Coordinates of C-alpha atoms and ligand atoms in Angstrom, one line a residue:
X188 CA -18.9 -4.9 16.4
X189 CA -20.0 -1.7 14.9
X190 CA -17.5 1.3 15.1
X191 CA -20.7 3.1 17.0
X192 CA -20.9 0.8 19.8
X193 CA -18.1 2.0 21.7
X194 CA -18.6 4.4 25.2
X195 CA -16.8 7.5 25.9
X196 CA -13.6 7.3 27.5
X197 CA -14.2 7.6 31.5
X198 CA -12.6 10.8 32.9
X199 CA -9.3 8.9 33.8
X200 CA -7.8 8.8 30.4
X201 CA -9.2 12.2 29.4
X202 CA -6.2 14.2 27.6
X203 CA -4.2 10.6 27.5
X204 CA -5.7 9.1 24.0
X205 CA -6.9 10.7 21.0
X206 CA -10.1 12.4 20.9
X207 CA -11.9 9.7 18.7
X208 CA -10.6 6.7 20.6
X209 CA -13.7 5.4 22.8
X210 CA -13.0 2.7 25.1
X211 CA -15.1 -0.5 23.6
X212 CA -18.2 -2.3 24.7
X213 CA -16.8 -5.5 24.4
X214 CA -13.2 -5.3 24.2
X215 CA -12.9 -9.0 22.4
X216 CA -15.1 -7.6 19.5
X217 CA -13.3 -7.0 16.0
X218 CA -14.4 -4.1 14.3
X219 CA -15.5 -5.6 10.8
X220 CA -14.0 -2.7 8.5
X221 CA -10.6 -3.2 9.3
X222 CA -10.2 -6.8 9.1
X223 CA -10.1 -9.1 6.2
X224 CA -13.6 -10.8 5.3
X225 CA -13.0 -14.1 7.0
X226 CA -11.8 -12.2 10.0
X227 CA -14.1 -13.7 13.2
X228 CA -13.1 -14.6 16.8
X229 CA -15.0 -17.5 18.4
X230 CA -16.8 -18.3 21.5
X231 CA -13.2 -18.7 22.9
X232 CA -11.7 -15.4 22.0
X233 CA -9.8 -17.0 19.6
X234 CA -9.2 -14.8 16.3
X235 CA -9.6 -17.1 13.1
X236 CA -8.8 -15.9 9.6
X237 CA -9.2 -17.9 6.1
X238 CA -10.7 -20.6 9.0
X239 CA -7.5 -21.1 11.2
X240 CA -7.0 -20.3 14.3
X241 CA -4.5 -17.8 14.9
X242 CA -2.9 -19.5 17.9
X243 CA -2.8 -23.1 16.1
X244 CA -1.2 -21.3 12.8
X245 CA 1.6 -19.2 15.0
X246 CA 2.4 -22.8 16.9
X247 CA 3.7 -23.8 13.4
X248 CA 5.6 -20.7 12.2
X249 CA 5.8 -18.9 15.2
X250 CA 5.7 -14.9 15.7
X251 CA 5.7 -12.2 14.3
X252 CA 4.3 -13.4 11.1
X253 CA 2.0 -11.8 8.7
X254 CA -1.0 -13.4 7.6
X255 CA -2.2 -13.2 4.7
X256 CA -6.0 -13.7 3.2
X257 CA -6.4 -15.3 -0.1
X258 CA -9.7 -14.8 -0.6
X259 CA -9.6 -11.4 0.9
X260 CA -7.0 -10.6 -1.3
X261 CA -8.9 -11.5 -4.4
X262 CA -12.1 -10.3 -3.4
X263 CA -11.0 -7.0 -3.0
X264 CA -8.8 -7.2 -6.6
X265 CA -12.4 -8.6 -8.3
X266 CA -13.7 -5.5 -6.8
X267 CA -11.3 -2.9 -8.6
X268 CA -11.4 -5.4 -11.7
X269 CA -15.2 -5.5 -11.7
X270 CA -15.9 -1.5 -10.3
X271 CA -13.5 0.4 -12.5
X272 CA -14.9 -2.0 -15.6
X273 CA -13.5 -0.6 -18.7
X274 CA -10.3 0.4 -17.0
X275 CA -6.8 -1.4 -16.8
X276 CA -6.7 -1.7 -13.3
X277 CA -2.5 -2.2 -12.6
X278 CA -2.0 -3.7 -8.6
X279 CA 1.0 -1.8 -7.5
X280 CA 3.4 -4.6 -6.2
X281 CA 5.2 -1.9 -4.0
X282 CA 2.4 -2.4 -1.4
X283 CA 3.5 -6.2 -1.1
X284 CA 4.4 -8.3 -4.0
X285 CA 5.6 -11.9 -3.7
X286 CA 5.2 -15.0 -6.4
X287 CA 2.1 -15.8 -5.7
X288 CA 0.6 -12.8 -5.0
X289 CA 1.6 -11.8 -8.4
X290 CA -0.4 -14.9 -9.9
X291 CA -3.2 -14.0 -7.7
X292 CA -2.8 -10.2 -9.6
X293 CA -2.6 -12.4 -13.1
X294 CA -5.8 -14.5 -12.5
X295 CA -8.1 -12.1 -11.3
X296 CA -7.1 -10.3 -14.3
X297 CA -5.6 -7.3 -13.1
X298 CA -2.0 -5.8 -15.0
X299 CA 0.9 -5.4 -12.6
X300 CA 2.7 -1.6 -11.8
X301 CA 6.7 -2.3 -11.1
X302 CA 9.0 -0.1 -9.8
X303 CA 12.2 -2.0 -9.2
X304 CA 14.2 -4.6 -11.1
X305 CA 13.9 -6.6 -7.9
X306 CA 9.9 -6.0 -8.5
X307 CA 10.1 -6.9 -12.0
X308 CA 12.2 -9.9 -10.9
X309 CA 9.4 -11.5 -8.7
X310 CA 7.1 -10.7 -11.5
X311 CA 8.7 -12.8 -14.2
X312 CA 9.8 -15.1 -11.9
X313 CA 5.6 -15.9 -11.2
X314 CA 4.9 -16.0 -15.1
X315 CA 3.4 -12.6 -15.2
X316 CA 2.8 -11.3 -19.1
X317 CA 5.3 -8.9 -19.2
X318 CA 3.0 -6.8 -22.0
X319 CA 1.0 -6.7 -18.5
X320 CA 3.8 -4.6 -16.7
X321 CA 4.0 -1.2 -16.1
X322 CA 7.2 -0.2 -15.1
X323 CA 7.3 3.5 -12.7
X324 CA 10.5 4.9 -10.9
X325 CA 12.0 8.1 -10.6
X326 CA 15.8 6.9 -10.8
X327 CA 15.6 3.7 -13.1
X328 CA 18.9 2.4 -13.7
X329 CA 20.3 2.3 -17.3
X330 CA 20.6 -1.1 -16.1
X331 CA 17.2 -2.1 -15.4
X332 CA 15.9 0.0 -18.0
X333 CA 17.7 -2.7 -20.6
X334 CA 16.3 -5.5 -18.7
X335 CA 12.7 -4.1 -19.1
X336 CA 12.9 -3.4 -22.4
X337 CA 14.2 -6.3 -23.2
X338 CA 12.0 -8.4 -21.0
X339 CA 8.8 -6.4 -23.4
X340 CA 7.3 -4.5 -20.1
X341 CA 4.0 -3.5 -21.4
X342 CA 5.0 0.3 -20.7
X343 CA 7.5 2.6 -18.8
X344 CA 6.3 5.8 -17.3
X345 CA 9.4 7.6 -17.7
X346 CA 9.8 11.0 -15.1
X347 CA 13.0 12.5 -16.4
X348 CA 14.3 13.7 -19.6
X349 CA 17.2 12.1 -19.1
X350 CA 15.5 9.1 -18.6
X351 CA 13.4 9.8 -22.2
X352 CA 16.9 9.5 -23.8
X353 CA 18.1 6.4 -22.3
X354 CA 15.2 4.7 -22.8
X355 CA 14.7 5.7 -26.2
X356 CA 18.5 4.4 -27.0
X357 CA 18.0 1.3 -25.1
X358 CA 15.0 0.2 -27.7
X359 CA 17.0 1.6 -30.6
X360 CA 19.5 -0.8 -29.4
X361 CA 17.4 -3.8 -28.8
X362 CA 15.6 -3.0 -32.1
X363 CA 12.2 -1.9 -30.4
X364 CA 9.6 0.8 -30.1
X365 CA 8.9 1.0 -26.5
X366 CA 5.5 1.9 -25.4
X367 CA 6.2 5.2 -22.5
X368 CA 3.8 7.1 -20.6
X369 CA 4.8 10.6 -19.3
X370 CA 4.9 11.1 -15.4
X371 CA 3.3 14.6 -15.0
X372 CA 3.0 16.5 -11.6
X373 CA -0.6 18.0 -11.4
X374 CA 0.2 20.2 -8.9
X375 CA -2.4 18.8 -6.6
X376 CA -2.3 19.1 -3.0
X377 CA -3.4 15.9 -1.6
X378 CA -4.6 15.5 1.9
X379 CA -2.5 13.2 3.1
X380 CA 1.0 12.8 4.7
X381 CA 3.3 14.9 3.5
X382 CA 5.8 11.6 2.4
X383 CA 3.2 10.3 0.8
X384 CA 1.8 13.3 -1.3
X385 CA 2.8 13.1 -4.6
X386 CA 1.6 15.6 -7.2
X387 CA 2.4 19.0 -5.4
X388 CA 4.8 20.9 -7.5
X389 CA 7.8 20.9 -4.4
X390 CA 9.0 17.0 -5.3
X391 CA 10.9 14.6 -6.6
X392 CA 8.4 12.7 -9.1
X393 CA 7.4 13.9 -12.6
X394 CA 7.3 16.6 -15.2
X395 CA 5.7 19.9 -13.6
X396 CA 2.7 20.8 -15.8
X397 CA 2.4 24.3 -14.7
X398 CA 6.1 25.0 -15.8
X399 CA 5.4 23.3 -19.3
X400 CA 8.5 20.3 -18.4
X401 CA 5.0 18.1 -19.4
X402 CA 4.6 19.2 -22.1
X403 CA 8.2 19.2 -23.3
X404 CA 8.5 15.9 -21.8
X405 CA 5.7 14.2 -24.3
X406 CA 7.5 16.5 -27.4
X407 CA 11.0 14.8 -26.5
X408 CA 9.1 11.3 -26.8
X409 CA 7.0 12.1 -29.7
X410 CA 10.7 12.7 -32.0
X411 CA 12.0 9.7 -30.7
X412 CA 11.1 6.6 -33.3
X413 CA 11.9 4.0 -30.7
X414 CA 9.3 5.4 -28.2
X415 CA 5.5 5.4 -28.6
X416 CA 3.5 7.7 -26.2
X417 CA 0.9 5.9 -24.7
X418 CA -0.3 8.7 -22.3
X419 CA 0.1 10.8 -19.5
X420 CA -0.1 9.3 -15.6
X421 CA -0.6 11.2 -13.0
X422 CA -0.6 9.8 -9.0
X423 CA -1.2 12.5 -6.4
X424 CA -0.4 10.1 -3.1
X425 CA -1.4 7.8 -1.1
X426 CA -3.8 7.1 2.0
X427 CA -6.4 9.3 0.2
X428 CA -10.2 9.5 0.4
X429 CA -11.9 12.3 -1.1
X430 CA -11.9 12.5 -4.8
X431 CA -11.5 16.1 -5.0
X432 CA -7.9 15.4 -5.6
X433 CA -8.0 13.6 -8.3
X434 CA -11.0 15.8 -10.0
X435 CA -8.5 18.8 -10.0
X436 CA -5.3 16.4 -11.5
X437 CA -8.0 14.6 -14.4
X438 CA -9.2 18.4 -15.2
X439 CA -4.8 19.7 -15.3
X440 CA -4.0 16.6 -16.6
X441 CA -6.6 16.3 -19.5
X442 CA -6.4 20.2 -20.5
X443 CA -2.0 18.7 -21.2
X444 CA -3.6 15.8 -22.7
X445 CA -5.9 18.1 -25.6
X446 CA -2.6 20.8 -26.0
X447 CA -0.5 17.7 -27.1
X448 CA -3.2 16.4 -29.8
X449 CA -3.5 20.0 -30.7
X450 CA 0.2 21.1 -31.0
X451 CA 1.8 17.7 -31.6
X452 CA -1.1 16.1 -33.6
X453 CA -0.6 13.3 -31.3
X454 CA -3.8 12.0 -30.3
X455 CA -3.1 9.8 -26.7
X456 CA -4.9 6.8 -26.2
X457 CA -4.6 6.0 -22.4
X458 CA -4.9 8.1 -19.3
X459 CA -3.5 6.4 -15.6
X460 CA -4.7 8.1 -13.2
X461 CA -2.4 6.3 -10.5
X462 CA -3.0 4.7 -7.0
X463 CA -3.8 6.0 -3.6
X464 CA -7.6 4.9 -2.3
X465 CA -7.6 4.9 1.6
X466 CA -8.2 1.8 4.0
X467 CA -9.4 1.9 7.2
X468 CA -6.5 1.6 9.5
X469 CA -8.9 3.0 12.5
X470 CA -12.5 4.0 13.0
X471 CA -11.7 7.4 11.8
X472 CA -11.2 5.9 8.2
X473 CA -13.9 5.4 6.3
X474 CA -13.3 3.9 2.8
X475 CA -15.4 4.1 -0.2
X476 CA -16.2 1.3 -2.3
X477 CA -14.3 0.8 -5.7
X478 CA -17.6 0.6 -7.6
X479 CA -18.2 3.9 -5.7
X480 CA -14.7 5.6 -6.4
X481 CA -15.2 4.5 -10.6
X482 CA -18.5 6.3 -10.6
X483 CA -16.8 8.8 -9.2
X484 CA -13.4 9.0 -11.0
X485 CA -15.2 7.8 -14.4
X486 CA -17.8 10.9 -14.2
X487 CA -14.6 13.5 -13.6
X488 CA -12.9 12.5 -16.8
X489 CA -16.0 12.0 -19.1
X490 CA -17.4 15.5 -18.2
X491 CA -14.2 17.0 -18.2
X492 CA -13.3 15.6 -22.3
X493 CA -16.9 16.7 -23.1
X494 CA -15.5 20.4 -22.3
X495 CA -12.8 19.9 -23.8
X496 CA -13.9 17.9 -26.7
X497 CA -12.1 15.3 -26.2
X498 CA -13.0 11.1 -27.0
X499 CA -12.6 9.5 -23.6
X500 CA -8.9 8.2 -23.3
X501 CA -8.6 4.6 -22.5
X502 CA -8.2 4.8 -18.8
X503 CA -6.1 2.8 -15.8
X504 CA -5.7 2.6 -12.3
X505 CA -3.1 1.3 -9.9
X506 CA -4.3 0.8 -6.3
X507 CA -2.1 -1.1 -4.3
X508 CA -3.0 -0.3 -0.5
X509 CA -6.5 -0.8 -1.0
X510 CA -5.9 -4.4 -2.8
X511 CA -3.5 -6.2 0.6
X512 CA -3.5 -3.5 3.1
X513 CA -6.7 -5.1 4.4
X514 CA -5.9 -8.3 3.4
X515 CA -3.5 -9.0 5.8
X516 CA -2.5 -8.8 9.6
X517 CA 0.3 -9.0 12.2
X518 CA 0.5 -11.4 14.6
X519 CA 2.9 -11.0 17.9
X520 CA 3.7 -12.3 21.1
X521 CA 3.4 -10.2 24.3
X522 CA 6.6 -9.9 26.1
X523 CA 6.5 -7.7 28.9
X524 CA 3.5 -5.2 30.2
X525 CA 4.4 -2.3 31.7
X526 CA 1.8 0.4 34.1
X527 CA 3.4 4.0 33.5
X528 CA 2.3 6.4 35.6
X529 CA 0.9 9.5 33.0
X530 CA 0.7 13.6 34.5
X531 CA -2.9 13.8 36.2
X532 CA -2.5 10.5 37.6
X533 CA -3.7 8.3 34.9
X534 CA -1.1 5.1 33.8
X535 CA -0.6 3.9 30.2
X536 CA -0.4 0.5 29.8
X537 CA 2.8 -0.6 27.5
X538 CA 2.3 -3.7 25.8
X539 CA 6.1 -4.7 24.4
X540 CA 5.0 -7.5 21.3
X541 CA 8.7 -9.4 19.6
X542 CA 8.5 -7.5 16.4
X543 CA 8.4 -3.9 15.9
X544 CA 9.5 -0.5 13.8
X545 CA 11.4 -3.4 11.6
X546 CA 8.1 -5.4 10.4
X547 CA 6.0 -1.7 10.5
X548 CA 7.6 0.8 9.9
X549 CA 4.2 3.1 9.4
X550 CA 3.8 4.4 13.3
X551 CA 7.7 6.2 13.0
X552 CA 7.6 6.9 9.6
X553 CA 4.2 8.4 8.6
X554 CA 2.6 8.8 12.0
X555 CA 0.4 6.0 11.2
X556 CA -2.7 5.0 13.7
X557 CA -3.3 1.3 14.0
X558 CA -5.2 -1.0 15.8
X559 CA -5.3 -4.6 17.7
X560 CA -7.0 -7.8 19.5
X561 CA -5.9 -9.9 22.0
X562 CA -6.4 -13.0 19.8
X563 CA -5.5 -15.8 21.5
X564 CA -8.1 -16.0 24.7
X565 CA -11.3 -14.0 25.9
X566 CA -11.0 -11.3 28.5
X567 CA -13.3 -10.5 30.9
X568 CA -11.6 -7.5 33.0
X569 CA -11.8 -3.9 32.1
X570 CA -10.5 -2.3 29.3
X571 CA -7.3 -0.1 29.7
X572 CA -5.9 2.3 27.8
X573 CA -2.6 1.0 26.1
X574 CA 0.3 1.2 23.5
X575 CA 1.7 -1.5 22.0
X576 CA 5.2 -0.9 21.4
X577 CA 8.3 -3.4 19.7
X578 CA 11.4 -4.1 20.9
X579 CA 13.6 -2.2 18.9
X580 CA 16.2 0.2 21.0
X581 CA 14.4 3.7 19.9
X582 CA 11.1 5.2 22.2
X583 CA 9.5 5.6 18.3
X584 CA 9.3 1.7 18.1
X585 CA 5.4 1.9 18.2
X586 CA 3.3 -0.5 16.6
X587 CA -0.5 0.6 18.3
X588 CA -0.4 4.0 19.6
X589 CA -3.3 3.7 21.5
X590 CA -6.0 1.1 22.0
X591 CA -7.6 -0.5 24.5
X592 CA -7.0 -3.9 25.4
X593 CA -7.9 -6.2 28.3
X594 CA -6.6 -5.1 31.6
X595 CA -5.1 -8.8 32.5
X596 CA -3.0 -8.9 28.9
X597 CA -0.1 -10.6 30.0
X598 CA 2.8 -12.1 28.4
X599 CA 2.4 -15.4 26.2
X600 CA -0.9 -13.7 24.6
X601 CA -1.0 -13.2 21.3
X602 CA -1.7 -9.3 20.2
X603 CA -3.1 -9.3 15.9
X604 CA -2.9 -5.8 14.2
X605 CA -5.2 -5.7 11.3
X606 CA -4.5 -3.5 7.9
X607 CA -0.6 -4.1 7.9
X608 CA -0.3 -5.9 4.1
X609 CA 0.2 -2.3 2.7
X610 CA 4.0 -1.7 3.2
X611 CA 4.3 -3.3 6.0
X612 CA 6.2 -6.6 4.7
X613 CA 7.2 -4.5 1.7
X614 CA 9.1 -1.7 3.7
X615 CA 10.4 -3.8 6.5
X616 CA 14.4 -4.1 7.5
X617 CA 16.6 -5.7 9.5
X618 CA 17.2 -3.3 12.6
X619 CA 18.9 -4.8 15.4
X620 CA 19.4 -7.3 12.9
X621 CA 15.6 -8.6 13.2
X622 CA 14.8 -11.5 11.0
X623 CA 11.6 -10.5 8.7
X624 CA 8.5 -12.7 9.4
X625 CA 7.3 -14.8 7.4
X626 CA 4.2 -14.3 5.4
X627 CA 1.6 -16.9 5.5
X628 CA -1.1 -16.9 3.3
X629 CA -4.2 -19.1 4.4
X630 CA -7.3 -19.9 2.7
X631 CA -10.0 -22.6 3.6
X632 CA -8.5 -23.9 6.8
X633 CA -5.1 -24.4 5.2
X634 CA -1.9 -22.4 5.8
X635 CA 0.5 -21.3 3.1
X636 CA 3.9 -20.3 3.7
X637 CA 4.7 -17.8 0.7
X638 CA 7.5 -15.7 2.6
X639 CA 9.7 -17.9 4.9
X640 CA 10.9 -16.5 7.9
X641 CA 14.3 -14.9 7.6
X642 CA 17.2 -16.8 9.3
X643 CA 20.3 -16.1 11.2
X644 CA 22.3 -17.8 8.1
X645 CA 20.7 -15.0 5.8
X646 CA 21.4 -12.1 7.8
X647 CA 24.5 -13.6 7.9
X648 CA 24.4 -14.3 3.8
X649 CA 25.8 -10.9 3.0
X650 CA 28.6 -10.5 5.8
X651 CA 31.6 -11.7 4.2
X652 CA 33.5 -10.8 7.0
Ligands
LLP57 N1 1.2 4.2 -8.5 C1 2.3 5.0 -8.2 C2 3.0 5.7 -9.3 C3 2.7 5.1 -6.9 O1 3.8 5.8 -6.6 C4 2.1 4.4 -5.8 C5 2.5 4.4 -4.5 C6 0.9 3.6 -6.2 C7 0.5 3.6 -7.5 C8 0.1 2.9 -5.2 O2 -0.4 3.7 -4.2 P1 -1.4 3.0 -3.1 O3 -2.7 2.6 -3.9 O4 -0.8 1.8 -2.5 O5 -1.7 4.1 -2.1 N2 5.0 3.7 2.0 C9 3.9 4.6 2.0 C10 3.1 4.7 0.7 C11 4.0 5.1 -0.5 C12 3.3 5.0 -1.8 C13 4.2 5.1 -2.9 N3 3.6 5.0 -4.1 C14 2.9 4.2 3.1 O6 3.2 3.2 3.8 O7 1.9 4.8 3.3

């Protein structure tokens, strides 16, 4: 269903959901934009994705679980491979990174950005070229900064000076030149979350520009032997969708780029310009295509060296959300349904589902609007207005703020939340000692399991009593 064909909210709820939420047509439609492409519910109500049926697939590894579409997946990774042409386009395994999702990153081409030695551990473990890493973190151990030199990680963005010297003694040791990129902070004030702004100059990631650390930063690199400087990266955030954020960074981060050819006669062959394209998590989001965003980003930087007569820099990207975020969603199992009476004499309906703030952790952390099905039946009774919460021991524990749903929901249906791949799996824990889903990937009618489900003798792995 179109995000247009929805009705106004009647009067009853007026004050009790957000102003954009409008109580739907047919509540057993999907709304294309936030599902994954092979997303469709039958004649049934059923919700199928990658050609399964969601209630057949959860009868085999049960609930929550996170399901995962392959072709989705790699649809949407052609899309940055094939839209920002030219470019090294770098999937940002933070978002969700398992073995084979790493291959899938490998064979549709696209390099791999690390931040962890746990990351860079999956990576290797799937085969990935490590010339094809790029290795980011503000903290890196001295530890896991041997391990990726010595493992030949494409780069390292390195975002402290003490982290310039440790990595230029670790490849004097191992008898290397390490390829670095400086982290620079553009001073950019993204519209986005606060956590999950990245370039303004009051935080903990990069060199500040404005104060000239940058600057001093690439000089630091340029006298060490054992480090090459490959370029300057810059990522404002996360969750963003206009461009005028990065148009300001490219135009700060290119004037750094000419000084340092200028002063230091180095002239830098690559420019990242980081992550952070938006999905739609709601129909308030409204995502541009990569082929659209390249235009975009690729006109910024070409008129921008023009001014500054500059040859175009060799030029990367590492989008992360927009590559699983869509590509995957939650499934659960209503527990209990709630009516709670609302001031003005309106009731919100609370939907309690057996996962929670530990497989999402979006809705407390960031604020984070998502949305849902039923998907395991058709519904004919009236929409009503309600939140689907977890069942974690904190009133935060909010996976669907507000939706609308059928009015019979009742426990034993299944509730599917769309747009969770994005740090969903990647950021969840073990509150109230939860056991993480699984993640399943299916493709074709066939079901995957590429993340088992944690079990009682893991949690119980790493208490030694
Ligand atoms: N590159 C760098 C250097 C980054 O720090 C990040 C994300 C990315 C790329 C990928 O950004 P993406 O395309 O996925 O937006 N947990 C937060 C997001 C934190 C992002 C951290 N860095 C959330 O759930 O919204």
């Amino acid at each position: 269903m179109a995000a247009g064909m929805h009705r106004v909210p009647p009067g009853d709820y007026a004050g009790t959901s957000p102003h954009w939420l409008r109580e739907p047509v047919d509540v057993d439609a999907l709304v294309p934009v936030l599902w994954s492409s092979t997303a469709r519910k039958d004649d049934d109500g059923v919700l199928h994705v990658g050609g399964l049926a969601i209630p057949d697939l959860v009868a085999d590894v049960n609930t929550p679980a996170y399901v995962l579409d392959e072709d989705d997946f790699r649809s949407r990774a052609r899309a940055f491979r094939d839209g920002f042409a030219g470019y090294d386009v770098y999937y940002a395994g933070k978002a969700f990174l398992c073995t084979a999702v790493a291959r899938w990153v490998a064979e549709e081409g696209l390099c791999l950005d690390v931040c962890s030695d746990g990351e860079l551990t999956v990576a290797l473990r799937a085969g990935t070229d490590p010339a094809r890493i790029g290795y980011h973190g503000n903290n890196k151990t001295a530890m896991e900064l041997r391990r990726a030199v010595d493992a030949g990680v494409g780069r390292i963005i390195v975002d402290s000076f003490h982290e310039i010297e440790r990595v230029a003694d670790v490849a004097r040791q191992l008898g290397v030149r390490q390829s670095v990129m400086v982290r620079v902070t553009a001073g950019v004030e993204a519209h986005t979350h606060e956590f999950i702004a990245t370039a303004h100059e009051d935080q903990k990631f990069g060199f500040s520009i404005s104060s000239g650390d940058a600057f001093e930063a690439a000089s630091r690199v340029v006298a060490h032997d054992s480090l090459e400087l490959r370029g300057l990266h810059s990522h404002i955030g996360s969750q963003i969708f206009d461009t005028s954020g990065w148009e300001v960074a490219a135009r700060r981060v290119l004037a750094l780029h000419a000084r340092i050819g200028a002063e230091l006669g180095t002239v830098l062959p690559e420019l990242d310009l980081g992550g952070g394209f938006g999905i739609a998590y709601t129909t308030q989001d409204d995502p541009a295509d990569p082929a659209l965003l390249a235009e975009q980003i690729t006109k910024i930087v070409t008129g921008e060296c023009a001014a500054l007569g500059l040859d175009v820099p060799h030029l990367s990207i590492e989008p992360g959300r927009a590559i699983v975020g869509p590509a995957m969603c939650t499934v659960y199992t209503v527990g209990t349904v709630k009516q709670v009476a609302l001031d003005g004499g309106a009731t919100r309906t609370y939907v309690s589902v057996d996962g929670g703030m530990s497989d999402n952790i979006r809705p407390a952390l960031y604020d984070a609007d998502y949305s849902c099905t039923l998907a395991s039946r058709a519904s004919s009774t009236e929409p009503v207005l309600a939140r689907v919460v977890g069942k974690h021991c904190e009133s935060g524990d909010i996976v669907v703020k507000d939706e609308f749903l059928p009015g019979d929901i009742a426990p034993g249906d299944l509730v599917a939340v769309p747009g969770t791949g994005a740090y969903g799996r990647s950021m969840a824990s073990n509150y109230n000692h939860a056991l993480r889903p699984p993640v399943v990937a299916v493709k074709d009618g066939a079901a995957r399991v590429v993340v088992r489900r944690e079990t009682v003798d893991d949690l119980l792995a790493t208490d030694i009593g």
